[in-house]
Amino acid sequence: MSTEFEPVIGLEIHVQLQTRTKMFCGCALSFGDEPNTLTCPVCLGHPGTLPTLNAQAVHFGLMIALAFECEVAPRSIFHRKNYFYPDLPKGYQISQYDLPLATSGRLAVPGGPSVRIHRAHLEEDAAKLIHQGESGRIHGAGSSIVDFNRGGTPLVEIVTEPDLRSAADARDFLQLLRTTLKQIGVSDVNMEEGSLRCDANVSVREVGEQGFRTKTELKNMNSFRFLERGIEAEIERQIEIWSSGGTVQQETLHFDPVSGSLTALRSKEEVHDYRYFPEPDLVPLVPTEQMLDAARAALPELPAARLGRYEREYGLGSDTAAVLVGWAELGSFFEESLGAVSGNGVDAGALARWTTGELVARLREQGLDDPRESQLSPRALAELVLMVQSRELSQSAAKEVLTELTQSGGEPGAIVEAKGLKPIADSGELEGIVERAIEQNPAAVEQIRNGKVQAAGAIVGAVMKETKGRADGAEVNRLIRQKLGIG
Amino acid sequence: MTDALLSLSASEAVEQLRAGDISAAELFELYAGRIEKFDGELGSFLWKAGDPPEARRDTPLAGVPLAVKDLFCTEGVPTTAGSRILEGHRPLYTATAVRRLLAAGASMLGKTNMDEFAMGSSNENSGYRPVHNPWDSERVPGGSSGGSAAAVAAGLAPWAIGTDTGGSIRQPAALCGIVGLKPTYGAVSRYGMVAFASSLDQCGPLTRNVTDAALLLRHLVGRDPCDSTSLGLPEDVTLPSRTDLKGIRFGVPRELGPEAEGIESGVADVFNGTLDLIAELGGEVDEVTLPHAPHGISAYYVIAPAEASSNLARYDGVRYGHRAGNGTLLDLYERTRAEGFGTEVKRRIMLGTFALSAGYYEAYYGRAQRVRTKIADDFREAFGRCDFIVTPTSPTVAFKLGERTGDPLAMYMSDYCTVPMPLAGIPAISIPAGLSEGLPVGFQIAGPAFSENRMLDTAYALEQRIGFDTTRAFVQ
Amino acid sequence: MSRELSTVLDHIEKISELDLDGVAPTSHVVELENVLRPDEPRPSWPRDRVLAEAPDAAGGGFRVPTPGR
């Protein structure tokens, strides 16, 4: 008898805030500079230095807390997390421990998982270790160089409850979280560059089982694909262990996307005692009404609200709306596109379906995560959909034009001209073609007369082939029915 | 001429400098010359300034030379915190307290010797050499600001700044027969003060008289954007002028008073004699109680080492200071710190690490923080019944070098009367009140938070009445 | 060292005798809240000054033995 297992997944996300200065000193925040050119005695941990809290980081922290419906603590303090590592200049990280900025929030993926946010808190980022050695990875190097430019970057750490039940859900959730953070403008949430980092806590249990089994920690998966695959691999590994009578060990693991393998980084038995105690150099944070109002006012429309608006104002179906809401870059492209053609407005529903259907397919083909990385402009998309809407272009011709637009840019009108894709204006010409197609497809005609209406597809196909897709599908169908005398 | 110049207190020197009667250069030369001549035996300086300053007549402090405890970062000038782990280290910036004084016109005479990382009560924990008490060279000057206190008492500097965490300004001031003041926590910026125990450390003056202390304090205080825990004082520091103590109520806590355990009889005698002088001046003396004060040492020696264990984690040989040879990363950390830190520092790091560790935090650090609340409550309660609380500053007079180095607990007990005030964050001043066995005895006055002006005024009136000669131990 | 430490610990143990129920710990002795710094950049320290104090500077940074070896 095989047991059915369910995964139990929680995420720990670190977000770098896009403030102008570091968390605890006035050094500028920047990316890609020469090592150690953005440092000062404070972020280098020189003797006698003291931290000073960045007001904008607090503001962004409050925005994040409110965006995820968290309870903002009336009073929170900072703690020192003590351990030795070269990227930690003071020998401790200033973070928050048992009185964090916010707790008990929620983020629900439309049509997907609803995940509770356990807590969100403020802390500073560590510096960077550059390993000198052949591969540049830790093992195999003899010495390392520490670059303190990144040290002190403001972070918000968001921890979810273990409410996720599949790797795909984890991916969808993280996508929405990322989109939300990007839209509220607190971070550029770039996973490759490290301004959004995600660790996953994974365990499994039998379906119906109460309580949790041992969990492992998957660290630093720097893309959505790797996150999903890594979690899947770990779930499989754990199920295998439990099924064969073993016990999962508490470990920290690294997923190698190339080989698909999971390697232990360190056992949690060696877990550090961080000796947390309240940070004496910083005073408590007591968010005032003013601070909360400012954070609330700075929040743009959040995904859930936007979803509702898309459904109401534009009459979009919830699936289509969810895709637009959950993918920041796609959603903003859609909005810009919608606003690009004024006057004779393009139908929002049609534009949305073209965006989430045909456009997304082409982006996936071209391996792009952002429609703006393609050659297609928002205005061009709107014009294209408008042409289809007003019957100036057939659906299938439009698809060909879209491919051209995403690959080489340009304007729909000009491409239609150049490729000769104008629909057949002369209905006489079309009638003739339809008649010929009917004659050449007697088998299909037979089936149609016997009630199998779908058989018309073969005739439509023949017409499309002849007209190189310029015929309007609906019109062709109408002519076929008329010719065959069916209603 | 030299004697006249030497006998000028810092405030008097300021007046004459501003009037143009004396020059800053000659004053500097006088002290620099005395340091050159006498400090070899005393040991109070770790670094001496070379050149005399430019004329700064029109500034508030007009070029008066100042000795600075080596715990303060001074840009480009060696700063060791009394430790070998920072040997040769030249900071990249100057501490706010020092910057303020330099901007006000003070000129730096040198960096004074101290117990390593401010941990000690005798200056015997200096990583470099001990300091000798100018009153008796076989005795300690007190600590951790031993160098500053000895320099002022010996006439090698007109005044100095030090730091006080558990008594490190007041106790050496008492043992050397000078004035030492620990301000309200937060009155003076800690930015640039090498951290020992962050929630207790404060910068303050060591001077020949109360007026000098007030003058120095005036230019030290103020909110600093670089120190989030600083708030300055609600009013400007005024120079004291009181001549009597009418209407002022003084509380003697039975737990820290002359009858308390460990208080030498000679010290008790001077203390009681001072109470009589207070009465003469019209002050009221009453007994008060600070029930949790006897637990001050226990709480202090949990909290301070705990914070220190964290504050000293940054000394790892990576970015500055001493670095021990090659090997693994762990070797680097272990050897650098084993070589660079002295015994007392290591002891306190171990103690502090233990007090914060999982499973022990609540019993030690957690409890100590609660004791701290009770001590602060006790003071608040007592100040409802009196204006100032008075105690002997130190239970004993200066002890001999080597006398307590084998008994840490005995050494810690030197701070018995001085630790409760930093735990509560309140200010306190020690003024010399008399002699016992030929050695100075200090009288401590503690006030509520932000009561500096009134406290200085009170101390001044008493000081005038006592008439202690703080130049008596000047080296000749 | 350990003998001396245990003497100290014995003395410190005295605080375990106190009744401290319901007493809040003092984590901050100064009553300040919300001390915030405006998010305005100021110049960083020049790299050569920063590295001049380093015991082992190399490649524009601070050299250390690689962790985990």
mmCIF file of N, CA, C and O in Angstrom, chain A residues 287-362:
data_model
loop_
_atom_site.group_PDB
_atom_site.id
_atom_site.type_symbol
_atom_site.label_atom_id
_atom_site.label_comp_id
_atom_site.label_asym_id
_atom_site.label_seq_id
_atom_site.Cartn_x
_atom_site.Cartn_y
_atom_site.Cartn_z
ATOM 1 N N PRO A 287 6.140 53.303 15.369
ATOM 2 C CA PRO A 287 5.524 53.953 14.203
ATOM 3 C C PRO A 287 4.351 54.841 14.608
ATOM 4 O O PRO A 287 3.421 54.396 15.276
ATOM 5 N N THR A 288 4.416 56.102 14.211
ATOM 6 C CA THR A 288 3.361 57.058 14.553
ATOM 7 C C THR A 288 2.252 56.997 13.512
ATOM 8 O O THR A 288 2.433 56.438 12.419
ATOM 9 N N GLU A 289 1.113 57.616 13.829
ATOM 10 C CA GLU A 289 0.008 57.692 12.879
ATOM 11 C C GLU A 289 0.496 58.316 11.572
ATOM 12 O O GLU A 289 0.173 57.872 10.479
ATOM 13 N N GLN A 290 1.309 59.340 11.724
ATOM 14 C CA GLN A 290 1.838 60.050 10.570
ATOM 15 C C GLN A 290 2.653 59.118 9.671
ATOM 16 O O GLN A 290 2.523 59.123 8.451
ATOM 17 N N MET A 291 3.516 58.319 10.312
ATOM 18 C CA MET A 291 4.373 57.407 9.546
ATOM 19 C C MET A 291 3.517 56.362 8.837
ATOM 20 O O MET A 291 3.759 56.022 7.672
ATOM 21 N N LEU A 292 2.497 55.858 9.526
ATOM 22 C CA LEU A 292 1.640 54.840 8.925
ATOM 23 C C LEU A 292 0.812 55.434 7.794
ATOM 24 O O LEU A 292 0.649 54.815 6.733
ATOM 25 N N ASP A 293 0.289 56.649 8.016
ATOM 26 C CA ASP A 293 -0.473 57.302 6.956
ATOM 27 C C ASP A 293 0.389 57.525 5.728
ATOM 28 O O ASP A 293 -0.056 57.306 4.592
ATOM 29 N N ALA A 294 1.619 57.961 5.947
ATOM 30 C CA ALA A 294 2.518 58.221 4.814
ATOM 31 C C ALA A 294 2.790 56.928 4.058
ATOM 32 O O ALA A 294 2.831 56.915 2.826
ATOM 33 N N ALA A 295 2.954 55.833 4.783
ATOM 34 C CA ALA A 295 3.219 54.552 4.126
ATOM 35 C C ALA A 295 1.997 54.095 3.340
ATOM 36 O O ALA A 295 2.103 53.631 2.207
ATOM 37 N N ARG A 296 0.834 54.252 3.966
ATOM 38 C CA ARG A 296 -0.411 53.855 3.299
ATOM 39 C C ARG A 296 -0.621 54.677 2.035
ATOM 40 O O ARG A 296 -0.951 54.151 0.978
ATOM 41 N N ALA A 297 -0.410 55.986 2.142
ATOM 42 C CA ALA A 297 -0.621 56.879 1.011
ATOM 43 C C ALA A 297 0.350 56.586 -0.128
ATOM 44 O O ALA A 297 0.035 56.789 -1.302
ATOM 45 N N ALA A 298 1.519 56.070 0.221
ATOM 46 C CA ALA A 298 2.528 55.799 -0.814
ATOM 47 C C ALA A 298 2.271 54.495 -1.548
ATOM 48 O O ALA A 298 2.915 54.209 -2.553
ATOM 49 N N LEU A 299 1.316 53.700 -1.068
ATOM 50 C CA LEU A 299 1.037 52.433 -1.741
ATOM 51 C C LEU A 299 0.190 52.670 -2.980
ATOM 52 O O LEU A 299 -0.873 53.278 -2.894
ATOM 53 N N PRO A 300 0.640 52.164 -4.113
ATOM 54 C CA PRO A 300 -0.213 52.254 -5.296
ATOM 55 C C PRO A 300 -1.262 51.151 -5.216
ATOM 56 O O PRO A 300 -1.319 50.446 -4.217
ATOM 57 N N GLU A 301 -2.039 51.011 -6.252
ATOM 58 C CA GLU A 301 -3.054 49.961 -6.279
ATOM 59 C C GLU A 301 -2.365 48.602 -6.125
ATOM 60 O O GLU A 301 -1.477 48.254 -6.872
ATOM 61 N N LEU A 302 -2.809 47.823 -5.144
ATOM 62 C CA LEU A 302 -2.205 46.517 -4.901
ATOM 63 C C LEU A 302 -2.829 45.458 -5.802
ATOM 64 O O LEU A 302 -3.963 45.630 -6.271
ATOM 65 N N PRO A 303 -2.142 44.357 -6.033
ATOM 66 C CA PRO A 303 -2.635 43.341 -6.961
ATOM 67 C C PRO A 303 -4.072 42.901 -6.720
ATOM 68 O O PRO A 303 -4.840 42.798 -7.671
ATOM 69 N N ALA A 304 -4.464 42.669 -5.483
ATOM 70 C CA ALA A 304 -5.832 42.204 -5.229
ATOM 71 C C ALA A 304 -6.855 43.246 -5.681
ATOM 72 O O ALA A 304 -7.864 42.909 -6.313
ATOM 73 N N ALA A 305 -6.555 44.507 -5.366
ATOM 74 C CA ALA A 305 -7.462 45.573 -5.768
ATOM 75 C C ALA A 305 -7.478 45.706 -7.283
ATOM 76 O O ALA A 305 -8.521 45.927 -7.902
ATOM 77 N N ARG A 306 -6.292 45.579 -7.866
ATOM 78 C CA ARG A 306 -6.196 45.694 -9.314
ATOM 79 C C ARG A 306 -6.985 44.590 -9.993
ATOM 80 O O ARG A 306 -7.660 44.807 -10.994
ATOM 81 N N LEU A 307 -6.916 43.389 -9.426
ATOM 82 C CA LEU A 307 -7.653 42.253 -9.983
ATOM 83 C C LEU A 307 -9.136 42.585 -10.040
ATOM 84 O O LEU A 307 -9.799 42.411 -11.063
ATOM 85 N N GLY A 308 -9.641 43.074 -8.930
ATOM 86 C CA GLY A 308 -11.048 43.452 -8.863
ATOM 87 C C GLY A 308 -11.396 44.505 -9.898
ATOM 88 O O GLY A 308 -12.420 44.429 -10.573
ATOM 89 N N ARG A 309 -10.498 45.473 -10.035
ATOM 90 C CA ARG A 309 -10.745 46.560 -10.981
ATOM 91 C C ARG A 309 -10.762 46.024 -12.403
ATOM 92 O O ARG A 309 -11.606 46.391 -13.215
ATOM 93 N N TYR A 310 -9.823 45.136 -12.739
ATOM 94 C CA TYR A 310 -9.791 44.571 -14.080
ATOM 95 C C TYR A 310 -11.093 43.836 -14.387
ATOM 96 O O TYR A 310 -11.629 43.913 -15.489
ATOM 97 N N GLU A 311 -11.578 43.124 -13.363
ATOM 98 C CA GLU A 311 -12.813 42.376 -13.587
ATOM 99 C C GLU A 311 -13.999 43.320 -13.776
ATOM 100 O O GLU A 311 -14.825 43.131 -14.671
ATOM 101 N N ARG A 312 -14.042 44.352 -12.942
ATOM 102 C CA ARG A 312 -15.171 45.284 -12.999
ATOM 103 C C ARG A 312 -15.110 46.206 -14.193
ATOM 104 O O ARG A 312 -16.006 46.258 -15.013
ATOM 105 N N GLU A 313 -14.021 46.967 -14.287
ATOM 106 C CA GLU A 313 -13.933 48.003 -15.316
ATOM 107 C C GLU A 313 -13.778 47.466 -16.717
ATOM 108 O O GLU A 313 -14.313 48.007 -17.666
ATOM 109 N N TYR A 314 -12.967 46.421 -16.832
ATOM 110 C CA TYR A 314 -12.692 45.929 -18.173
ATOM 111 C C TYR A 314 -13.414 44.639 -18.488
ATOM 112 O O TYR A 314 -13.320 44.129 -19.584
ATOM 113 N N GLY A 315 -14.129 44.115 -17.493
ATOM 114 C CA GLY A 315 -14.847 42.881 -17.730
ATOM 115 C C GLY A 315 -13.935 41.709 -18.029
ATOM 116 O O GLY A 315 -14.313 40.777 -18.724
ATOM 117 N N LEU A 316 -12.723 41.741 -17.519
ATOM 118 C CA LEU A 316 -11.809 40.626 -17.794
ATOM 119 C C LEU A 316 -12.194 39.413 -16.963
ATOM 120 O O LEU A 316 -12.673 39.551 -15.837
ATOM 121 N N GLY A 317 -11.973 38.255 -17.533
ATOM 122 C CA GLY A 317 -12.187 37.025 -16.788
ATOM 123 C C GLY A 317 -11.119 36.928 -15.700
ATOM 124 O O GLY A 317 -10.036 37.476 -15.843
ATOM 125 N N SER A 318 -11.418 36.232 -14.617
ATOM 126 C CA SER A 318 -10.466 36.240 -13.498
ATOM 127 C C SER A 318 -9.142 35.565 -13.835
ATOM 128 O O SER A 318 -8.104 35.952 -13.320
ATOM 129 N N ASP A 319 -9.154 34.554 -14.705
ATOM 130 C CA ASP A 319 -7.878 33.911 -15.070
ATOM 131 C C ASP A 319 -6.968 34.881 -15.802
ATOM 132 O O ASP A 319 -5.772 34.985 -15.507
ATOM 133 N N THR A 320 -7.548 35.550 -16.801
ATOM 134 C CA THR A 320 -6.778 36.518 -17.583
ATOM 135 C C THR A 320 -6.275 37.632 -16.659
ATOM 136 O O THR A 320 -5.114 38.028 -16.707
ATOM 137 N N ALA A 321 -7.179 38.137 -15.828
ATOM 138 C CA ALA A 321 -6.823 39.215 -14.903
ATOM 139 C C ALA A 321 -5.701 38.778 -13.983
ATOM 140 O O ALA A 321 -4.770 39.537 -13.724
ATOM 141 N N ALA A 322 -5.791 37.533 -13.508
ATOM 142 C CA ALA A 322 -4.772 37.035 -12.572
ATOM 143 C C ALA A 322 -3.389 37.015 -13.215
ATOM 144 O O ALA A 322 -2.390 37.351 -12.567
ATOM 145 N N VAL A 323 -3.342 36.636 -14.481
ATOM 146 C CA VAL A 323 -2.029 36.612 -15.150
ATOM 147 C C VAL A 323 -1.447 38.028 -15.218
ATOM 148 O O VAL A 323 -0.279 38.258 -14.925
ATOM 149 N N LEU A 324 -2.296 38.986 -15.593
ATOM 150 C CA LEU A 324 -1.822 40.373 -15.724
ATOM 151 C C LEU A 324 -1.394 40.940 -14.378
ATOM 152 O O LEU A 324 -0.433 41.696 -14.278
ATOM 153 N N VAL A 325 -2.132 40.569 -13.340
ATOM 154 C CA VAL A 325 -1.859 41.097 -12.010
ATOM 155 C C VAL A 325 -0.610 40.449 -11.407
ATOM 156 O O VAL A 325 0.165 41.091 -10.700
ATOM 157 N N GLY A 326 -0.422 39.170 -11.734
ATOM 158 C CA GLY A 326 0.686 38.446 -11.112
ATOM 159 C C GLY A 326 2.028 38.651 -11.777
ATOM 160 O O GLY A 326 3.064 38.274 -11.258
ATOM 161 N N TRP A 327 2.012 39.260 -12.969
ATOM 162 C CA TRP A 327 3.265 39.437 -13.705
ATOM 163 C C TRP A 327 3.429 40.939 -13.918
ATOM 164 O O TRP A 327 2.816 41.532 -14.803
ATOM 165 N N ALA A 328 4.323 41.543 -13.094
ATOM 166 C CA ALA A 328 4.434 43.011 -13.053
ATOM 167 C C ALA A 328 4.652 43.629 -14.419
ATOM 168 O O ALA A 328 3.967 44.567 -14.823
ATOM 169 N N GLU A 329 5.636 43.095 -15.135
ATOM 170 C CA GLU A 329 6.015 43.714 -16.398
ATOM 171 C C GLU A 329 4.921 43.553 -17.447
ATOM 172 O O GLU A 329 4.682 44.462 -18.241
ATOM 173 N N LEU A 330 4.258 42.415 -17.423
ATOM 174 C CA LEU A 330 3.199 42.176 -18.397
ATOM 175 C C LEU A 330 2.018 43.102 -18.120
ATOM 176 O O LEU A 330 1.448 43.713 -19.027
ATOM 177 N N GLY A 331 1.675 43.215 -16.844
ATOM 178 C CA GLY A 331 0.558 44.064 -16.441
ATOM 179 C C GLY A 331 0.771 45.518 -16.820
ATOM 180 O O GLY A 331 -0.125 46.192 -17.322
ATOM 181 N N SER A 332 1.988 45.996 -16.587
ATOM 182 C CA SER A 332 2.220 47.418 -16.887
ATOM 183 C C SER A 332 2.243 47.650 -18.383
ATOM 184 O O SER A 332 1.816 48.692 -18.873
ATOM 185 N N PHE A 333 2.697 46.631 -19.120
ATOM 186 C CA PHE A 333 2.691 46.727 -20.585
ATOM 187 C C PHE A 333 1.243 46.822 -21.069
ATOM 188 O O PHE A 333 0.910 47.648 -21.933
ATOM 189 N N PHE A 334 0.411 45.981 -20.489
ATOM 190 C CA PHE A 334 -1.010 45.969 -20.844
ATOM 191 C C PHE A 334 -1.641 47.322 -20.584
ATOM 192 O O PHE A 334 -2.359 47.869 -21.436
ATOM 193 N N GLU A 335 -1.371 47.887 -19.404
ATOM 194 C CA GLU A 335 -1.963 49.174 -19.047
ATOM 195 C C GLU A 335 -1.513 50.268 -20.013
ATOM 196 O O GLU A 335 -2.303 51.111 -20.435
ATOM 197 N N GLU A 336 -0.238 50.245 -20.350
ATOM 198 C CA GLU A 336 0.275 51.274 -21.259
ATOM 199 C C GLU A 336 -0.335 51.110 -22.634
ATOM 200 O O GLU A 336 -0.710 52.090 -23.290
ATOM 201 N N SER A 337 -0.450 49.871 -23.031
ATOM 202 C CA SER A 337 -1.041 49.566 -24.321
ATOM 203 C C SER A 337 -2.482 50.073 -24.383
ATOM 204 O O SER A 337 -2.904 50.689 -25.354
ATOM 205 N N LEU A 338 -3.205 49.820 -23.313
ATOM 206 C CA LEU A 338 -4.602 50.234 -23.221
ATOM 207 C C LEU A 338 -4.754 51.744 -23.369
ATOM 208 O O LEU A 338 -5.666 52.247 -24.018
ATOM 209 N N GLY A 339 -3.823 52.457 -22.791
ATOM 210 C CA GLY A 339 -3.889 53.912 -22.820
ATOM 211 C C GLY A 339 -3.292 54.529 -24.066
ATOM 212 O O GLY A 339 -3.401 55.720 -24.295
ATOM 213 N N ALA A 340 -2.675 53.681 -24.905
ATOM 214 C CA ALA A 340 -1.902 54.229 -26.038
ATOM 215 C C ALA A 340 -2.782 54.710 -27.182
ATOM 216 O O ALA A 340 -2.441 55.661 -27.875
ATOM 217 N N VAL A 341 -3.923 54.031 -27.378
ATOM 218 C CA VAL A 341 -4.767 54.399 -28.516
ATOM 219 C C VAL A 341 -6.034 55.044 -27.981
ATOM 220 O O VAL A 341 -6.964 54.371 -27.577
ATOM 221 N N SER A 342 -6.040 56.341 -27.956
ATOM 222 C CA SER A 342 -7.215 57.040 -27.411
ATOM 223 C C SER A 342 -8.222 57.279 -28.523
ATOM 224 O O SER A 342 -7.985 56.974 -29.691
ATOM 225 N N GLY A 343 -9.327 57.832 -28.164
ATOM 226 C CA GLY A 343 -10.350 58.058 -29.187
ATOM 227 C C GLY A 343 -11.112 56.766 -29.392
ATOM 228 O O GLY A 343 -11.856 56.334 -28.522
ATOM 229 N N ASN A 344 -10.879 56.111 -30.517
ATOM 230 C CA ASN A 344 -11.537 54.820 -30.751
ATOM 231 C C ASN A 344 -10.868 53.786 -29.866
ATOM 232 O O ASN A 344 -9.917 53.134 -30.265
ATOM 233 N N GLY A 345 -11.368 53.640 -28.658
ATOM 234 C CA GLY A 345 -10.706 52.773 -27.680
ATOM 235 C C GLY A 345 -10.652 51.327 -28.133
ATOM 236 O O GLY A 345 -11.581 50.797 -28.729
ATOM 237 N N VAL A 346 -9.565 50.702 -27.849
ATOM 238 C CA VAL A 346 -9.431 49.263 -28.125
ATOM 239 C C VAL A 346 -10.191 48.509 -27.030
ATOM 240 O O VAL A 346 -10.264 48.958 -25.893
ATOM 241 N N ASP A 347 -10.769 47.406 -27.360
ATOM 242 C CA ASP A 347 -11.525 46.625 -26.386
ATOM 243 C C ASP A 347 -10.555 45.988 -25.387
ATOM 244 O O ASP A 347 -9.681 45.209 -25.764
ATOM 245 N N ALA A 348 -10.751 46.332 -24.094
ATOM 246 C CA ALA A 348 -9.827 45.856 -23.069
ATOM 247 C C ALA A 348 -9.760 44.346 -22.999
ATOM 248 O O ALA A 348 -8.690 43.752 -22.852
ATOM 249 N N GLY A 349 -10.927 43.700 -23.143
ATOM 250 C CA GLY A 349 -10.957 42.240 -23.074
ATOM 251 C C GLY A 349 -10.119 41.614 -24.165
ATOM 252 O O GLY A 349 -9.326 40.693 -23.935
ATOM 253 N N ALA A 350 -10.305 42.130 -25.360
ATOM 254 C CA ALA A 350 -9.544 41.582 -26.489
ATOM 255 C C ALA A 350 -8.056 41.812 -26.280
ATOM 256 O O ALA A 350 -7.224 40.917 -26.480
ATOM 257 N N LEU A 351 -7.713 43.022 -25.869
ATOM 258 C CA LEU A 351 -6.298 43.349 -25.668
ATOM 259 C C LEU A 351 -5.701 42.439 -24.594
ATOM 260 O O LEU A 351 -4.582 41.941 -24.725
ATOM 261 N N ALA A 352 -6.483 42.221 -23.532
ATOM 262 C CA ALA A 352 -5.993 41.368 -22.431
ATOM 263 C C ALA A 352 -5.745 39.953 -22.938
ATOM 264 O O ALA A 352 -4.731 39.335 -22.611
ATOM 265 N N ARG A 353 -6.683 39.451 -23.754
ATOM 266 C CA ARG A 353 -6.508 38.066 -24.227
ATOM 267 C C ARG A 353 -5.308 37.951 -25.158
ATOM 268 O O ARG A 353 -4.558 36.982 -25.104
ATOM 269 N N TRP A 354 -5.128 38.954 -26.027
ATOM 270 C CA TRP A 354 -3.936 38.962 -26.883
ATOM 271 C C TRP A 354 -2.663 39.031 -26.048
ATOM 272 O O TRP A 354 -1.669 38.372 -26.354
ATOM 273 N N THR A 355 -2.686 39.826 -24.974
ATOM 274 C CA THR A 355 -1.506 39.989 -24.124
ATOM 275 C C THR A 355 -1.166 38.685 -23.406
ATOM 276 O O THR A 355 -0.022 38.218 -23.429
ATOM 277 N N THR A 356 -2.164 38.112 -22.752
ATOM 278 C CA THR A 356 -1.884 36.927 -21.935
ATOM 279 C C THR A 356 -1.788 35.658 -22.774
ATOM 280 O O THR A 356 -1.267 34.656 -22.298
ATOM 281 N N GLY A 357 -2.279 35.699 -24.008
ATOM 282 C CA GLY A 357 -2.231 34.515 -24.861
ATOM 283 C C GLY A 357 -1.093 34.582 -25.858
ATOM 284 O O GLY A 357 0.011 34.080 -25.607
ATOM 285 N N GLU A 358 -1.354 35.246 -26.988
ATOM 286 C CA GLU A 358 -0.372 35.263 -28.078
ATOM 287 C C GLU A 358 0.944 35.919 -27.694
ATOM 288 O O GLU A 358 2.019 35.419 -28.036
ATOM 289 N N LEU A 359 0.878 37.038 -26.968
ATOM 290 C CA LEU A 359 2.129 37.740 -26.613
ATOM 291 C C LEU A 359 2.965 36.886 -25.664
ATOM 292 O O LEU A 359 4.162 36.712 -25.865
ATOM 293 N N VAL A 360 2.322 36.335 -24.638
ATOM 294 C CA VAL A 360 3.054 35.508 -23.668
ATOM 295 C C VAL A 360 3.702 34.313 -24.363
ATOM 296 O O VAL A 360 4.850 33.966 -24.086
ATOM 297 N N ALA A 361 2.957 33.715 -25.332
ATOM 298 C CA ALA A 361 3.520 32.564 -26.046
ATOM 299 C C ALA A 361 4.814 32.960 -26.752
ATOM 300 O O ALA A 361 5.809 32.235 -26.709
ATOM 301 N N ARG A 362 4.793 34.132 -27.403
ATOM 302 C CA ARG A 362 5.983 34.559 -28.127
ATOM 303 C C ARG A 362 7.123 34.898 -27.175
ATOM 304 O O ARG A 362 8.292 34.627 -27.449
#
